[in-house]
Structure formats: C-alpha cells, structure tokens
C-alpha cells in the first residue's frame, strides 16, 4: 500500500458532522433547543439543523409539536451573522429528539462556509449537554486534548465579544 498518496484522516472523527441543509419550523419559527436560564440570558442562539430527511423525520416523530422541514439557506445565515455580531450563533446538528440527548453543534459561520464550499461535513466546535435537573441544554466549547487526541468539552464561560461579519 502506498501511504504517500493516501489522504490524511481528520484528527478526530467526532470533530466533524454532516453539513445541515434543513431546519424545522413550528408556528413559522425555527425549532430550537431549550437552554438553561443562565445561558438563555447570555448572547447565545441555537437552532436545530438536519442533514437529510431521515434525521428530521426521526426528530419530528419524537416531537410533541408538529414541525415542517424548510431549507437552511445561506441568506438566512448571512442575515443572522450580520444582525447579531455579538451573539454566539449555533446549529445543533441532527438531534434525534427535542430533548435528552447530548448534541454536536457548529457555528453559523462554519455551516455557511461548508454550504458555500459544498462540503459534506462541517467542523464541530461546541456541544449541547443535556441537564436533566433543569430539563434544558448547557452549551460547552469542544477542545482537543493534546495528550489523548480526543475531544473534551469545556464549560462555556462567556459568549464571544465580536465576530467578523459576513458580506451579503
């Protein structure tokens, strides 16, 4: 086997997820996870995103609220990035249900870049950890542990104070 021509695998398979192409709407609003009260007050916004029909169908089956799929479009991502530059904007990718499971999340910026480059995958930088005590999610930043080369979640102390804007 000629290893020189083999592509280099990603550092960790858990650091990538399928690029979301859909959101679900309920009452004309994008369906979003419930965040813990302390994080709901912070400058963080999270919506659910889905890579394909089977993933949003599974979510819809497990949701008490009727939902309908809608394309996750670049224009929406750009508009939100420009309108909310002080807000951490995340997409929780392929959740199986509205609550209960820990979820991978990517930034709007990463998803927009993946869509623009037509990448099948997007970088995962955050985790939504389910907190059963308050029945809501806690947002954590994923960090790569250099000793084990494994992803480890670190609590999110504060939202970023600035982010480059995306031209329309």
mmCIF file with all atom_site columns, C-alpha atoms in Angstrom:
data_model
loop_
_atom_site.group_PDB
_atom_site.id
_atom_site.type_symbol
_atom_site.label_atom_id
_atom_site.label_alt_id
_atom_site.label_comp_id
_atom_site.label_asym_id
_atom_site.label_entity_id
_atom_site.label_seq_id
_atom_site.pdbx_PDB_ins_code
_atom_site.Cartn_x
_atom_site.Cartn_y
_atom_site.Cartn_z
_atom_site.occupancy
_atom_site.B_iso_or_equiv
_atom_site.pdbx_formal_charge
_atom_site.auth_seq_id
_atom_site.auth_comp_id
_atom_site.auth_asym_id
_atom_site.auth_atom_id
_atom_site.pdbx_PDB_model_num
ATOM 1   C CA . UNK A 1 1   ? 0.000   0.000  0.000  1.00 0.00 ? 1   UNK A CA 1
ATOM 2   C CA . UNK A 1 2   ? 1.356   3.410  -0.949 1.00 0.00 ? 2   UNK A CA 1
ATOM 3   C CA . UNK A 1 3   ? 0.730   5.608  2.091  1.00 0.00 ? 3   UNK A CA 1
ATOM 4   C CA . UNK A 1 4   ? 2.180   8.711  0.444  1.00 0.00 ? 4   UNK A CA 1
ATOM 5   C CA . UNK A 1 5   ? -0.895  9.097  -1.763 1.00 0.00 ? 5   UNK A CA 1
ATOM 6   C CA . UNK A 1 6   ? -3.427  8.266  0.972  1.00 0.00 ? 6   UNK A CA 1
ATOM 7   C CA . UNK A 1 7   ? -5.407  11.240 2.244  1.00 0.00 ? 7   UNK A CA 1
ATOM 8   C CA . UNK A 1 8   ? -4.757  12.267 5.828  1.00 0.00 ? 8   UNK A CA 1
ATOM 9   C CA . UNK A 1 9   ? -7.744  11.433 8.030  1.00 0.00 ? 9   UNK A CA 1
ATOM 10  C CA . UNK A 1 10  ? -9.203  14.138 10.260 1.00 0.00 ? 10  UNK A CA 1
ATOM 11  C CA . UNK A 1 11  ? -7.674  14.426 13.746 1.00 0.00 ? 11  UNK A CA 1
ATOM 12  C CA . UNK A 1 12  ? -10.857 13.083 15.308 1.00 0.00 ? 12  UNK A CA 1
ATOM 13  C CA . UNK A 1 13  ? -13.966 11.746 13.585 1.00 0.00 ? 13  UNK A CA 1
ATOM 14  C CA . UNK A 1 14  ? -16.045 13.348 16.334 1.00 0.00 ? 14  UNK A CA 1
ATOM 15  C CA . UNK A 1 15  ? -14.820 16.792 15.226 1.00 0.00 ? 15  UNK A CA 1
ATOM 16  C CA . UNK A 1 16  ? -16.918 16.691 12.037 1.00 0.00 ? 16  UNK A CA 1
ATOM 17  C CA . UNK A 1 17  ? -20.627 16.231 11.395 1.00 0.00 ? 17  UNK A CA 1
ATOM 18  C CA . UNK A 1 18  ? -22.795 16.196 8.276  1.00 0.00 ? 18  UNK A CA 1
ATOM 19  C CA . UNK A 1 19  ? -23.480 19.693 6.960  1.00 0.00 ? 19  UNK A CA 1
ATOM 20  C CA . UNK A 1 20  ? -27.049 20.649 7.876  1.00 0.00 ? 20  UNK A CA 1
ATOM 21  C CA . UNK A 1 21  ? -29.318 21.504 4.957  1.00 0.00 ? 21  UNK A CA 1
ATOM 22  C CA . UNK A 1 22  ? -32.697 21.829 6.716  1.00 0.00 ? 22  UNK A CA 1
ATOM 23  C CA . UNK A 1 23  ? -34.336 23.362 9.745  1.00 0.00 ? 23  UNK A CA 1
ATOM 24  C CA . UNK A 1 24  ? -37.759 22.553 11.137 1.00 0.00 ? 24  UNK A CA 1
ATOM 25  C CA . UNK A 1 25  ? -40.453 25.172 11.534 1.00 0.00 ? 25  UNK A CA 1
ATOM 26  C CA . UNK A 1 26  ? -43.217 25.154 14.130 1.00 0.00 ? 26  UNK A CA 1
ATOM 27  C CA . UNK A 1 27  ? -45.677 28.053 14.007 1.00 0.00 ? 27  UNK A CA 1
ATOM 28  C CA . UNK A 1 28  ? -43.410 29.715 11.397 1.00 0.00 ? 28  UNK A CA 1
ATOM 29  C CA . UNK A 1 29  ? -40.467 29.774 13.851 1.00 0.00 ? 29  UNK A CA 1
ATOM 30  C CA . UNK A 1 30  ? -37.266 27.731 13.617 1.00 0.00 ? 30  UNK A CA 1
ATOM 31  C CA . UNK A 1 31  ? -37.337 24.940 16.185 1.00 0.00 ? 31  UNK A CA 1
ATOM 32  C CA . UNK A 1 32  ? -34.675 25.446 18.847 1.00 0.00 ? 32  UNK A CA 1
ATOM 33  C CA . UNK A 1 33  ? -33.474 23.661 21.971 1.00 0.00 ? 33  UNK A CA 1
ATOM 34  C CA . UNK A 1 34  ? -34.314 24.960 25.419 1.00 0.00 ? 34  UNK A CA 1
ATOM 35  C CA . UNK A 1 35  ? -31.191 26.461 27.017 1.00 0.00 ? 35  UNK A CA 1
ATOM 36  C CA . UNK A 1 36  ? -30.508 26.729 30.738 1.00 0.00 ? 36  UNK A CA 1
ATOM 37  C CA . UNK A 1 37  ? -31.702 30.052 32.180 1.00 0.00 ? 37  UNK A CA 1
ATOM 38  C CA . UNK A 1 38  ? -28.158 31.362 32.762 1.00 0.00 ? 38  UNK A CA 1
ATOM 39  C CA . UNK A 1 39  ? -27.275 30.648 29.123 1.00 0.00 ? 39  UNK A CA 1
ATOM 40  C CA . UNK A 1 40  ? -30.593 31.870 27.759 1.00 0.00 ? 40  UNK A CA 1
ATOM 41  C CA . UNK A 1 41  ? -29.657 35.291 29.182 1.00 0.00 ? 41  UNK A CA 1
ATOM 42  C CA . UNK A 1 42  ? -26.201 35.148 27.564 1.00 0.00 ? 42  UNK A CA 1
ATOM 43  C CA . UNK A 1 43  ? -25.641 36.129 23.958 1.00 0.00 ? 43  UNK A CA 1
ATOM 44  C CA . UNK A 1 44  ? -26.235 32.606 22.613 1.00 0.00 ? 44  UNK A CA 1
ATOM 45  C CA . UNK A 1 45  ? -28.759 31.495 19.997 1.00 0.00 ? 45  UNK A CA 1
ATOM 46  C CA . UNK A 1 46  ? -29.152 27.863 18.963 1.00 0.00 ? 46  UNK A CA 1
ATOM 47  C CA . UNK A 1 47  ? -31.409 26.263 16.367 1.00 0.00 ? 47  UNK A CA 1
ATOM 48  C CA . UNK A 1 48  ? -31.697 22.656 15.261 1.00 0.00 ? 48  UNK A CA 1
ATOM 49  C CA . UNK A 1 49  ? -30.291 21.723 11.841 1.00 0.00 ? 49  UNK A CA 1
ATOM 50  C CA . UNK A 1 50  ? -30.677 18.493 9.898  1.00 0.00 ? 50  UNK A CA 1
ATOM 51  C CA . UNK A 1 51  ? -28.523 16.909 7.226  1.00 0.00 ? 51  UNK A CA 1
ATOM 52  C CA . UNK A 1 52  ? -31.272 14.927 5.491  1.00 0.00 ? 52  UNK A CA 1
ATOM 53  C CA . UNK A 1 53  ? -34.869 13.706 5.543  1.00 0.00 ? 53  UNK A CA 1
ATOM 54  C CA . UNK A 1 54  ? -34.418 10.644 7.806  1.00 0.00 ? 54  UNK A CA 1
ATOM 55  C CA . UNK A 1 55  ? -32.878 12.795 10.547 1.00 0.00 ? 55  UNK A CA 1
ATOM 56  C CA . UNK A 1 56  ? -35.637 15.402 10.579 1.00 0.00 ? 56  UNK A CA 1
ATOM 57  C CA . UNK A 1 57  ? -38.291 12.687 10.265 1.00 0.00 ? 57  UNK A CA 1
ATOM 58  C CA . UNK A 1 58  ? -36.913 10.986 13.403 1.00 0.00 ? 58  UNK A CA 1
ATOM 59  C CA . UNK A 1 59  ? -36.925 14.300 15.274 1.00 0.00 ? 59  UNK A CA 1
ATOM 60  C CA . UNK A 1 60  ? -40.486 15.061 14.126 1.00 0.00 ? 60  UNK A CA 1
ATOM 61  C CA . UNK A 1 61  ? -41.681 11.643 15.313 1.00 0.00 ? 61  UNK A CA 1
ATOM 62  C CA . UNK A 1 62  ? -40.232 12.383 18.769 1.00 0.00 ? 62  UNK A CA 1
ATOM 63  C CA . UNK A 1 63  ? -41.519 15.953 18.955 1.00 0.00 ? 63  UNK A CA 1
ATOM 64  C CA . UNK A 1 64  ? -44.790 16.834 20.692 1.00 0.00 ? 64  UNK A CA 1
ATOM 65  C CA . UNK A 1 65  ? -45.108 19.874 18.392 1.00 0.00 ? 65  UNK A CA 1
ATOM 66  C CA . UNK A 1 66  ? -45.921 19.436 14.691 1.00 0.00 ? 66  UNK A CA 1
ATOM 67  C CA . UNK A 1 67  ? -42.939 20.556 12.588 1.00 0.00 ? 67  UNK A CA 1
ATOM 68  C CA . UNK A 1 68  ? -42.329 21.006 8.889  1.00 0.00 ? 68  UNK A CA 1
ATOM 69  C CA . UNK A 1 69  ? -38.941 20.973 7.126  1.00 0.00 ? 69  UNK A CA 1
ATOM 70  C CA . UNK A 1 70  ? -37.552 24.080 5.494  1.00 0.00 ? 70  UNK A CA 1
ATOM 71  C CA . UNK A 1 71  ? -34.217 24.569 3.687  1.00 0.00 ? 71  UNK A CA 1
ATOM 72  C CA . UNK A 1 72  ? -31.404 26.085 5.738  1.00 0.00 ? 72  UNK A CA 1
ATOM 73  C CA . UNK A 1 73  ? -30.415 28.824 3.296  1.00 0.00 ? 73  UNK A CA 1
ATOM 74  C CA . UNK A 1 74  ? -27.216 30.846 3.066  1.00 0.00 ? 74  UNK A CA 1
ATOM 75  C CA . UNK A 1 75  ? -29.169 34.117 3.052  1.00 0.00 ? 75  UNK A CA 1
ATOM 76  C CA . UNK A 1 76  ? -30.643 33.380 6.489  1.00 0.00 ? 76  UNK A CA 1
ATOM 77  C CA . UNK A 1 77  ? -27.210 32.515 7.908  1.00 0.00 ? 77  UNK A CA 1
ATOM 78  C CA . UNK A 1 78  ? -25.644 35.699 6.474  1.00 0.00 ? 78  UNK A CA 1
ATOM 79  C CA . UNK A 1 79  ? -28.503 37.876 7.733  1.00 0.00 ? 79  UNK A CA 1
ATOM 80  C CA . UNK A 1 80  ? -28.271 36.463 11.252 1.00 0.00 ? 80  UNK A CA 1
ATOM 81  C CA . UNK A 1 81  ? -24.465 36.767 11.347 1.00 0.00 ? 81  UNK A CA 1
ATOM 82  C CA . UNK A 1 82  ? -24.666 40.418 10.301 1.00 0.00 ? 82  UNK A CA 1
ATOM 83  C CA . UNK A 1 83  ? -27.635 41.273 12.545 1.00 0.00 ? 83  UNK A CA 1
ATOM 84  C CA . UNK A 1 84  ? -26.265 39.581 15.684 1.00 0.00 ? 84  UNK A CA 1
ATOM 85  C CA . UNK A 1 85  ? -22.477 40.097 15.653 1.00 0.00 ? 85  UNK A CA 1
ATOM 86  C CA . UNK A 1 86  ? -22.205 39.882 19.462 1.00 0.00 ? 86  UNK A CA 1
ATOM 87  C CA . UNK A 1 87  ? -24.181 36.632 19.680 1.00 0.00 ? 87  UNK A CA 1
ATOM 88  C CA . UNK A 1 88  ? -22.803 33.096 19.589 1.00 0.00 ? 88  UNK A CA 1
ATOM 89  C CA . UNK A 1 89  ? -24.924 31.546 16.814 1.00 0.00 ? 89  UNK A CA 1
ATOM 90  C CA . UNK A 1 90  ? -25.020 27.740 16.809 1.00 0.00 ? 90  UNK A CA 1
ATOM 91  C CA . UNK A 1 91  ? -26.758 24.950 14.948 1.00 0.00 ? 91  UNK A CA 1
ATOM 92  C CA . UNK A 1 92  ? -27.311 21.702 16.854 1.00 0.00 ? 92  UNK A CA 1
ATOM 93  C CA . UNK A 1 93  ? -26.864 19.030 14.209 1.00 0.00 ? 93  UNK A CA 1
ATOM 94  C CA . UNK A 1 94  ? -29.150 16.028 13.654 1.00 0.00 ? 94  UNK A CA 1
ATOM 95  C CA . UNK A 1 95  ? -30.806 15.779 17.073 1.00 0.00 ? 95  UNK A CA 1
ATOM 96  C CA . UNK A 1 96  ? -32.927 12.633 17.476 1.00 0.00 ? 96  UNK A CA 1
ATOM 97  C CA . UNK A 1 97  ? -35.483 14.418 19.676 1.00 0.00 ? 97  UNK A CA 1
ATOM 98  C CA . UNK A 1 98  ? -36.208 17.872 21.149 1.00 0.00 ? 98  UNK A CA 1
ATOM 99  C CA . UNK A 1 99  ? -34.547 16.975 24.449 1.00 0.00 ? 99  UNK A CA 1
ATOM 100 C CA . UNK A 1 100 ? -32.490 14.433 26.327 1.00 0.00 ? 100 UNK A CA 1
ATOM 101 C CA . UNK A 1 101 ? -29.512 13.652 24.101 1.00 0.00 ? 101 UNK A CA 1
ATOM 102 C CA . UNK A 1 102 ? -26.162 15.459 24.094 1.00 0.00 ? 102 UNK A CA 1
ATOM 103 C CA . UNK A 1 103 ? -25.697 17.165 20.719 1.00 0.00 ? 103 UNK A CA 1
ATOM 104 C CA . UNK A 1 104 ? -22.919 18.343 18.417 1.00 0.00 ? 104 UNK A CA 1
ATOM 105 C CA . UNK A 1 105 ? -23.145 21.978 17.363 1.00 0.00 ? 105 UNK A CA 1
ATOM 106 C CA . UNK A 1 106 ? -21.453 24.084 14.709 1.00 0.00 ? 106 UNK A CA 1
ATOM 107 C CA . UNK A 1 107 ? -21.341 27.847 14.367 1.00 0.00 ? 107 UNK A CA 1
ATOM 108 C CA . UNK A 1 108 ? -23.451 29.582 11.733 1.00 0.00 ? 108 UNK A CA 1
ATOM 109 C CA . UNK A 1 109 ? -20.139 30.776 10.232 1.00 0.00 ? 109 UNK A CA 1
ATOM 110 C CA . UNK A 1 110 ? -18.865 27.180 9.864  1.00 0.00 ? 110 UNK A CA 1
ATOM 111 C CA . UNK A 1 111 ? -22.146 25.968 8.363  1.00 0.00 ? 111 UNK A CA 1
ATOM 112 C CA . UNK A 1 112 ? -22.221 28.884 5.919  1.00 0.00 ? 112 UNK A CA 1
ATOM 113 C CA . UNK A 1 113 ? -18.642 28.129 4.843  1.00 0.00 ? 113 UNK A CA 1
ATOM 114 C CA . UNK A 1 114 ? -19.468 24.415 4.438  1.00 0.00 ? 114 UNK A CA 1
ATOM 115 C CA . UNK A 1 115 ? -22.517 25.280 2.323  1.00 0.00 ? 115 UNK A CA 1
ATOM 116 C CA . UNK A 1 116 ? -20.563 27.746 0.174  1.00 0.00 ? 116 UNK A CA 1
ATOM 117 C CA . UNK A 1 117 ? -17.801 25.202 -0.474 1.00 0.00 ? 117 UNK A CA 1
ATOM 118 C CA . UNK A 1 118 ? -20.351 22.385 -0.864 1.00 0.00 ? 118 UNK A CA 1
ATOM 119 C CA . UNK A 1 119 ? -18.647 20.381 1.842  1.00 0.00 ? 119 UNK A CA 1
ATOM 120 C CA . UNK A 1 120 ? -20.427 17.267 3.078  1.00 0.00 ? 120 UNK A CA 1
ATOM 121 C CA . UNK A 1 121 ? -19.158 17.916 6.601  1.00 0.00 ? 121 UNK A CA 1
ATOM 122 C CA . UNK A 1 122 ? -18.844 20.825 8.991  1.00 0.00 ? 122 UNK A CA 1
ATOM 123 C CA . UNK A 1 123 ? -16.493 21.374 11.923 1.00 0.00 ? 123 UNK A CA 1
ATOM 124 C CA . UNK A 1 124 ? -17.965 20.784 15.368 1.00 0.00 ? 124 UNK A CA 1
ATOM 125 C CA . UNK A 1 125 ? -16.809 23.363 17.895 1.00 0.00 ? 125 UNK A CA 1
ATOM 126 C CA . UNK A 1 126 ? -19.498 23.114 20.572 1.00 0.00 ? 126 UNK A CA 1
ATOM 127 C CA . UNK A 1 127 ? -21.559 20.545 22.458 1.00 0.00 ? 127 UNK A CA 1
ATOM 128 C CA . UNK A 1 128 ? -25.012 20.911 23.913 1.00 0.00 ? 128 UNK A CA 1
ATOM 129 C CA . UNK A 1 129 ? -25.070 18.871 27.113 1.00 0.00 ? 129 UNK A CA 1
ATOM 130 C CA . UNK A 1 130 ? -28.466 17.849 28.446 1.00 0.00 ? 130 UNK A CA 1
ATOM 131 C CA . UNK A 1 131 ? -29.020 18.872 32.067 1.00 0.00 ? 131 UNK A CA 1
ATOM 132 C CA . UNK A 1 132 ? -31.761 16.604 33.465 1.00 0.00 ? 132 UNK A CA 1
ATOM 133 C CA . UNK A 1 133 ? -32.107 18.712 36.627 1.00 0.00 ? 133 UNK A CA 1
ATOM 134 C CA . UNK A 1 134 ? -33.360 21.784 34.774 1.00 0.00 ? 134 UNK A CA 1
ATOM 135 C CA . UNK A 1 135 ? -34.588 19.967 31.632 1.00 0.00 ? 135 UNK A CA 1
ATOM 136 C CA . UNK A 1 136 ? -32.509 22.205 29.361 1.00 0.00 ? 136 UNK A CA 1
ATOM 137 C CA . UNK A 1 137 ? -29.201 22.310 27.496 1.00 0.00 ? 137 UNK A CA 1
ATOM 138 C CA . UNK A 1 138 ? -25.855 23.714 28.614 1.00 0.00 ? 138 UNK A CA 1
ATOM 139 C CA . UNK A 1 139 ? -23.517 24.971 25.853 1.00 0.00 ? 139 UNK A CA 1
ATOM 140 C CA . UNK A 1 140 ? -19.902 23.801 26.032 1.00 0.00 ? 140 UNK A CA 1
ATOM 141 C CA . UNK A 1 141 ? -16.921 24.566 23.825 1.00 0.00 ? 141 UNK A CA 1
ATOM 142 C CA . UNK A 1 142 ? -15.223 21.459 22.407 1.00 0.00 ? 142 UNK A CA 1
ATOM 143 C CA . UNK A 1 143 ? -11.480 21.404 22.868 1.00 0.00 ? 143 UNK A CA 1
ATOM 144 C CA . UNK A 1 144 ? -8.965  18.886 21.564 1.00 0.00 ? 144 UNK A CA 1
ATOM 145 C CA . UNK A 1 145 ? -7.000  17.234 24.373 1.00 0.00 ? 145 UNK A CA 1
ATOM 146 C CA . UNK A 1 146 ? -3.417  17.162 23.059 1.00 0.00 ? 146 UNK A CA 1
ATOM 147 C CA . UNK A 1 147 ? -2.489  14.219 25.315 1.00 0.00 ? 147 UNK A CA 1
ATOM 148 C CA . UNK A 1 148 ? -5.272  11.889 24.181 1.00 0.00 ? 148 UNK A CA 1
ATOM 149 C CA . UNK A 1 149 ? -6.172  13.496 20.825 1.00 0.00 ? 149 UNK A CA 1
ATOM 150 C CA . UNK A 1 150 ? -9.792  13.233 21.929 1.00 0.00 ? 150 UNK A CA 1
ATOM 151 C CA . UNK A 1 151 ? -12.442 15.899 22.100 1.00 0.00 ? 151 UNK A CA 1
ATOM 152 C CA . UNK A 1 152 ? -13.232 17.129 25.578 1.00 0.00 ? 152 UNK A CA 1
ATOM 153 C CA . UNK A 1 153 ? -15.986 19.581 26.445 1.00 0.00 ? 153 UNK A CA 1
ATOM 154 C CA . UNK A 1 154 ? -15.101 22.691 28.395 1.00 0.00 ? 154 UNK A CA 1
ATOM 155 C CA . UNK A 1 155 ? -17.798 24.821 30.053 1.00 0.00 ? 155 UNK A CA 1
ATOM 156 C CA . UNK A 1 156 ? -18.591 27.971 28.138 1.00 0.00 ? 156 UNK A CA 1
ATOM 157 C CA . UNK A 1 157 ? -17.818 30.933 30.387 1.00 0.00 ? 157 UNK A CA 1
ATOM 158 C CA . UNK A 1 158 ? -18.982 33.709 28.112 1.00 0.00 ? 158 UNK A CA 1
ATOM 159 C CA . UNK A 1 159 ? -20.080 34.329 24.588 1.00 0.00 ? 159 UNK A CA 1
ATOM 160 C CA . UNK A 1 160 ? -17.583 35.908 22.211 1.00 0.00 ? 160 UNK A CA 1
ATOM 161 C CA . UNK A 1 161 ? -17.463 39.680 22.188 1.00 0.00 ? 161 UNK A CA 1
ATOM 162 C CA . UNK A 1 162 ? -17.007 40.024 18.455 1.00 0.00 ? 162 UNK A CA 1
ATOM 163 C CA . UNK A 1 163 ? -17.007 38.053 15.234 1.00 0.00 ? 163 UNK A CA 1
ATOM 164 C CA . UNK A 1 164 ? -16.179 39.084 11.691 1.00 0.00 ? 164 UNK A CA 1
ATOM 165 C CA . UNK A 1 165 ? -19.276 39.933 9.710  1.00 0.00 ? 165 UNK A CA 1
ATOM 166 C CA . UNK A 1 166 ? -20.157 38.095 6.535  1.00 0.00 ? 166 UNK A CA 1
ATOM 167 C CA . UNK A 1 167 ? -20.804 40.112 3.362  1.00 0.00 ? 167 UNK A CA 1
ATOM 168 C CA . UNK A 1 168 ? -24.245 39.671 1.840  1.00 0.00 ? 168 UNK A CA 1
#
